[in-house]
CSV table of C-alpha atoms in Angstrom, one decimal:
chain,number,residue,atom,x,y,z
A,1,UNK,CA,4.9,-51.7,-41.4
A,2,UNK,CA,6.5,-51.3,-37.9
A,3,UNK,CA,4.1,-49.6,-35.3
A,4,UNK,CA,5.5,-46.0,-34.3
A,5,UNK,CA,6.4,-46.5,-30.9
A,6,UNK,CA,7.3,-42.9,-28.3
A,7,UNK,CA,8.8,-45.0,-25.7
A,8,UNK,CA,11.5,-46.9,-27.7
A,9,UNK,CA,13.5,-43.9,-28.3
A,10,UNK,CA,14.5,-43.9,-24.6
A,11,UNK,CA,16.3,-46.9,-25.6
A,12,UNK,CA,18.6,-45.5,-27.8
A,13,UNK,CA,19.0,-44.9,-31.5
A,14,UNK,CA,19.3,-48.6,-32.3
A,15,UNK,CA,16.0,-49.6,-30.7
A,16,UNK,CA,15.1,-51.8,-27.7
A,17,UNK,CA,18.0,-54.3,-26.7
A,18,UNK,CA,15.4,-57.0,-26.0
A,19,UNK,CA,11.8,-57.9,-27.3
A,20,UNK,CA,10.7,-57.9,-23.4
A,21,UNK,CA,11.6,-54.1,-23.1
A,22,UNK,CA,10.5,-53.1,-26.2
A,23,UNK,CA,6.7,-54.5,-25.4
A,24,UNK,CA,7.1,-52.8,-21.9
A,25,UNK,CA,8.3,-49.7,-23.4
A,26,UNK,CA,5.6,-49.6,-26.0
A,27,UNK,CA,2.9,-50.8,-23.6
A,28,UNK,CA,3.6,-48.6,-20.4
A,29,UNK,CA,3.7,-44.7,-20.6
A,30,UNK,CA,5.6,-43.1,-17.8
A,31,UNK,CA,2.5,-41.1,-16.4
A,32,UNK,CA,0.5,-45.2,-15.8
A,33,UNK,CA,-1.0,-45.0,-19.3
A,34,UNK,CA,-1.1,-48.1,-21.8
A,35,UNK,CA,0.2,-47.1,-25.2
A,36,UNK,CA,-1.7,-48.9,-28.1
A,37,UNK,CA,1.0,-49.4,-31.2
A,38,UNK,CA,-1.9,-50.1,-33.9
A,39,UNK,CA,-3.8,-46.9,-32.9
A,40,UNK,CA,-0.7,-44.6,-31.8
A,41,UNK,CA,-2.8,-43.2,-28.8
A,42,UNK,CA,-2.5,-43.7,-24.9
A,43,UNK,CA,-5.1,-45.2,-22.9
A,44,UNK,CA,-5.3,-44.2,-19.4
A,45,UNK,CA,-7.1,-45.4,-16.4
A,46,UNK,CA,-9.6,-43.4,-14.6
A,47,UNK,CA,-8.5,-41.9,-11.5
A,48,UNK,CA,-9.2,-43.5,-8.3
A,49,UNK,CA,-12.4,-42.1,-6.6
A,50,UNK,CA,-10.6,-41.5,-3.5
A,51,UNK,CA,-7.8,-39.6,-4.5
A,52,UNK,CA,-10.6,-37.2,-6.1
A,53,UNK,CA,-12.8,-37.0,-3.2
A,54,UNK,CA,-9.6,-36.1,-1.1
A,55,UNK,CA,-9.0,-33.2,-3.4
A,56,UNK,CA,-12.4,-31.8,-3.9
A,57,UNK,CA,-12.3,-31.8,0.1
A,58,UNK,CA,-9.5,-30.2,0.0
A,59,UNK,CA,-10.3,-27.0,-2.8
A,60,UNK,CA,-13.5,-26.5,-0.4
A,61,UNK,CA,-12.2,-26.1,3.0
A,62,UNK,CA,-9.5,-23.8,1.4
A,63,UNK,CA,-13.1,-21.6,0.0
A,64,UNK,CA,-14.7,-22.1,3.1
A,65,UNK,CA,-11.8,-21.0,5.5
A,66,UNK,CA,-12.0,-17.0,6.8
A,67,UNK,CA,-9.2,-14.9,5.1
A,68,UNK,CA,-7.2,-13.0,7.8
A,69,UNK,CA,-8.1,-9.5,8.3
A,70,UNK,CA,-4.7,-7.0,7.7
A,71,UNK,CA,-6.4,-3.9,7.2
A,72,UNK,CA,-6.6,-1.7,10.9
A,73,UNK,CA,-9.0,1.5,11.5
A,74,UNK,CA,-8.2,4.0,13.9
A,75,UNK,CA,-10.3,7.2,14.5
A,76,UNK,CA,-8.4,10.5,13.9
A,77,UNK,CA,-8.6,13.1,17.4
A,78,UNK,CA,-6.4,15.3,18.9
A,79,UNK,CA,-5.6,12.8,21.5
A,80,UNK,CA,-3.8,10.6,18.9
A,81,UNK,CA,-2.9,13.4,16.0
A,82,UNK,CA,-0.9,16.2,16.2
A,83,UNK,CA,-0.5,18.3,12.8
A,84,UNK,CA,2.2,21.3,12.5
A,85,UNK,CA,2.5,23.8,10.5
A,86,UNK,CA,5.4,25.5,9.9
A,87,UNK,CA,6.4,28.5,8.1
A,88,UNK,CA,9.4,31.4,7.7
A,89,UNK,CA,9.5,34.4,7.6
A,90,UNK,CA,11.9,37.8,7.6
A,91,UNK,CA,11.7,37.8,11.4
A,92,UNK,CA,12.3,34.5,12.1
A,93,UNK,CA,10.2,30.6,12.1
A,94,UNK,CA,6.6,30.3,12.4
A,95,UNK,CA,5.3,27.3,14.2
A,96,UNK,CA,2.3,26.4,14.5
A,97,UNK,CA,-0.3,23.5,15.4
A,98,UNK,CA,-3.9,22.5,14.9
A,99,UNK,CA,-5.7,22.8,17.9
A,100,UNK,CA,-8.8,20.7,16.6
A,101,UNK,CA,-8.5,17.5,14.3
A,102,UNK,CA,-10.8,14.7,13.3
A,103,UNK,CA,-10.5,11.9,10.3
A,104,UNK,CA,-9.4,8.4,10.0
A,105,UNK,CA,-7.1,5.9,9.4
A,106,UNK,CA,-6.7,2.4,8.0
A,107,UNK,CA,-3.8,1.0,7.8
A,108,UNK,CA,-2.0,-2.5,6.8
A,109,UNK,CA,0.9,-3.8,8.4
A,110,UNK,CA,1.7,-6.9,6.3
A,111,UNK,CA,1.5,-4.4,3.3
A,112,UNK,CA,3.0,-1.8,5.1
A,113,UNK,CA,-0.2,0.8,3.0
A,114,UNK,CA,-2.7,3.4,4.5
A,115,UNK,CA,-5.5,5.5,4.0
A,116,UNK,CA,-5.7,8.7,5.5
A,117,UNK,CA,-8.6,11.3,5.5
A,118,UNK,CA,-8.1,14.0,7.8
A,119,UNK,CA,-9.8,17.0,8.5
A,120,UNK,CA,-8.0,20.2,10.6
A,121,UNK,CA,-9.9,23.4,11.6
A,122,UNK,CA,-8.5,26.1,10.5
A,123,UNK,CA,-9.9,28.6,13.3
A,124,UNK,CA,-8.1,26.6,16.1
A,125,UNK,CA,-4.2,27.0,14.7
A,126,UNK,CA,-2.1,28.2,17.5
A,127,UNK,CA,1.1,30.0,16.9
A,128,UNK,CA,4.0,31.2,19.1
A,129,UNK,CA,2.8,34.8,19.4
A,130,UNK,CA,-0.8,36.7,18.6
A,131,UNK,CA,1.1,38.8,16.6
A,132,UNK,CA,1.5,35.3,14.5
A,133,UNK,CA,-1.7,33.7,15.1
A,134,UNK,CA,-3.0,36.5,13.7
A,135,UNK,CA,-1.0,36.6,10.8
A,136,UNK,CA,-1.5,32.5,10.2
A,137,UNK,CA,-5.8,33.4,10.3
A,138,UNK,CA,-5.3,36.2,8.1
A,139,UNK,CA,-7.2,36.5,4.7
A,140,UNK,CA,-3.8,36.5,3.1
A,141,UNK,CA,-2.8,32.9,4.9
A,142,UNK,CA,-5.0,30.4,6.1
A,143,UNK,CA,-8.4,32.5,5.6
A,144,UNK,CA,-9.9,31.0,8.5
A,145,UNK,CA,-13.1,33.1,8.6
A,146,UNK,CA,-13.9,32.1,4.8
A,147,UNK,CA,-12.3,28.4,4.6
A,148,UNK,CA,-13.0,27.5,8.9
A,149,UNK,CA,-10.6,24.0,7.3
A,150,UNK,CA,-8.2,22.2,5.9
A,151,UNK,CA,-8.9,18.8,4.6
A,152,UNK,CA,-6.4,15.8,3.0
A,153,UNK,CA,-7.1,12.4,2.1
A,154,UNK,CA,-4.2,9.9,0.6
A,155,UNK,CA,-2.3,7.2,0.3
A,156,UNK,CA,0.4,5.9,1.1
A,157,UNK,CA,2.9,3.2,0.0
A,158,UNK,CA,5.8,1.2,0.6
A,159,UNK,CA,8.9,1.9,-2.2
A,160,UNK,CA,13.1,1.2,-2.5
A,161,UNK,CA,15.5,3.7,-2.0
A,162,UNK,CA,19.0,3.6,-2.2
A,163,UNK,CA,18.1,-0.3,-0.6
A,164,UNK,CA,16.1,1.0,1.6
A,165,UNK,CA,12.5,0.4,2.6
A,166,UNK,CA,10.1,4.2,2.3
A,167,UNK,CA,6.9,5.4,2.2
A,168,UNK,CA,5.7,8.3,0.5
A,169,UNK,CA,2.1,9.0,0.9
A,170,UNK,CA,0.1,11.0,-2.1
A,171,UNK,CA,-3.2,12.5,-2.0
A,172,UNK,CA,-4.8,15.7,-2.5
A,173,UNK,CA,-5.0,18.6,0.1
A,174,UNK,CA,-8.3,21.3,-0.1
A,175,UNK,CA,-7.0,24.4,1.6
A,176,UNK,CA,-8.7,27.8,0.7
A,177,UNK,CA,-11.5,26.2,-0.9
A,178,UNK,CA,-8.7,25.1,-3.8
A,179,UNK,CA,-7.7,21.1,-3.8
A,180,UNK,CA,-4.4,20.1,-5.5
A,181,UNK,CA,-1.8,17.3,-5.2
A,182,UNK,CA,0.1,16.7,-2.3
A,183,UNK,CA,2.7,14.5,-1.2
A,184,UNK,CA,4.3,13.5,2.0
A,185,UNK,CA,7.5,11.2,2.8
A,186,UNK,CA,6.3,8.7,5.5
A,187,UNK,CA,8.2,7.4,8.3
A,188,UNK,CA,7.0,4.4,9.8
A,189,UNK,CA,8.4,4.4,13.6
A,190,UNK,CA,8.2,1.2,15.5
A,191,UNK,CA,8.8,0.4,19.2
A,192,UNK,CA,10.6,-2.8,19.4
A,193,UNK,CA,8.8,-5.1,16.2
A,194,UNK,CA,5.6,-3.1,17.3
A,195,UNK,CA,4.7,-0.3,14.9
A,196,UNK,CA,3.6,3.1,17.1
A,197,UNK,CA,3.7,6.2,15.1
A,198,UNK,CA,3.1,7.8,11.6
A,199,UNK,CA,5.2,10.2,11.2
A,200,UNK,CA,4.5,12.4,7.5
A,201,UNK,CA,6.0,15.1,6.5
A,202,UNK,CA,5.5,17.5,3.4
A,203,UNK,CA,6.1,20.9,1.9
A,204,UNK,CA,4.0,22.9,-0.2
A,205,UNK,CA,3.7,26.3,-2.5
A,206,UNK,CA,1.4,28.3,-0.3
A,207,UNK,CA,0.8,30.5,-3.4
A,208,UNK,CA,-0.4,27.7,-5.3
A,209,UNK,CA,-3.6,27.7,-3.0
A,210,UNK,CA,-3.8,31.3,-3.4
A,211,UNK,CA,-2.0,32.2,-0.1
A,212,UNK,CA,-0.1,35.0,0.2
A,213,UNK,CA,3.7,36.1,0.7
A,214,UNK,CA,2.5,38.8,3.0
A,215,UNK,CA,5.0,41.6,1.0
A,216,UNK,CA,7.3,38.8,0.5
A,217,UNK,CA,7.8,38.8,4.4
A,218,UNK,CA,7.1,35.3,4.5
A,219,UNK,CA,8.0,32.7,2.4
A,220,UNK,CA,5.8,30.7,0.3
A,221,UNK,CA,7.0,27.6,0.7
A,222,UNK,CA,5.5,26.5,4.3
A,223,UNK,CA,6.4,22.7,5.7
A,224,UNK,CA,3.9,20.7,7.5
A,225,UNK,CA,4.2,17.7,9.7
A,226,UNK,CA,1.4,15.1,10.7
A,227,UNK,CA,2.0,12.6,13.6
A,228,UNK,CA,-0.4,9.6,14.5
A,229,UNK,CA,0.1,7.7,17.3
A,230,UNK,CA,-1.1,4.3,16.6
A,231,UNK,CA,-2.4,2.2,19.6
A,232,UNK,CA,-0.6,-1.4,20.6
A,233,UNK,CA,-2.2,-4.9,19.3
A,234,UNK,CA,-2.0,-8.0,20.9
């Protein structure tokens, strides 16, 4: 019986053109192996002891070595945040600002991803007029005696559009004592390759956290815009 031999096929279908070949080809596997024709199995040789030193070396200064730190915090104040509020009415705009702000943010560049959690008081709004400002505190608005803030916490994320690079953050905004979903499109503004503003911008269904339309002399959907100024890195 002839010994069944994996290498002589590479030799075509009429076998090995000499006997020297064929014991190479049936002796000698291509990964350094010896292949044994009575026992139709490979034998390999162990690996050297320095090639798996050099590896083990290798896997455990890749565990020891420090992963690089992405993710930046920055503390939320009004000297780096400035949220607006903005709203119409049968008169005219609205605008408005939050005097008072505190939160944070962490934020990754290589990701291009944040975490917001910002927290506005409610009794500090300023508006164009005290006709307004009242108006914006009122029980039928902002509530400002009942609900002294306004607090948001989300996400936000990197996404394609049109082949273009946005964010869009999402979270969940407590306004009137009520929390539901809400979502802002992000703008990521950068000075040269540095990156030096968050700019997020959002509108919302005042009614949906109970606010009022005043007699329907202002509009209940109200637009709000946050900016963070984001300090430079070496």
């Amino acid at each position: 019986m002839t010994p069944r031999c994996p290498a002589a096929a590479a030799f075509g279908p009429h076998g090995a053109r000499s006997p020297a070949r064929m014991h190479h080809a049936c002796t000698t596997s291509r990964h350094g192996g010896r292949y044994h024709a009575m026992t139709d199995h490979y034998h390999f040789p162990p690996p050297a002891r320095h090639g798996l030193r050099a590896a083990v070396l290798s896997c455990l200064v890749l565990l020891a070595a420090p992963a690089r730190a992405e993710t930046r915090h920055l503390a939320l104040t009004p000297a780096n945040t400035t949220v607006l509020l903005h709203a119409d009415s049968v008169v005219g705009g609205m605008d408005g600002q939050f005097g008072t702000v505190s939160g944070t943010l962490d934020y990754d560049l290589s990701r291009q991803t944040c975490h917001v959690d910002l927290t506005m008081d409610a009794t500090t709004v300023h508006m164009g007029t005290v006709l307004e400002r009242t108006a914006a505190r009122s029980g039928g608005m902002l509530d400002s005696d009942r609900w002294p803030t306004v607090h948001y916490v989300g996400d936000c994320r990197p996404r394609v559009v049109d082949n273009a690079v946005q964010s869009r953050m999402v979270g969940k905004m407590t306004l009137r004592g009520q929390t539901h979903l809400m979502v802002f499109e992000t703008q990521m503004v950068f000075t040269g390759n540095t990156l030096t503003m968050l700019d997020s911008t959002g509108t919302f269904d005042g009614r949906a956290w109970g606010m009022s339309t005043l007699l329907h002399t202002v509009k209940p959907y109200m637009r709000t815009e946050t900016r963070i100024s984001l300090p430079p890195h070496g």
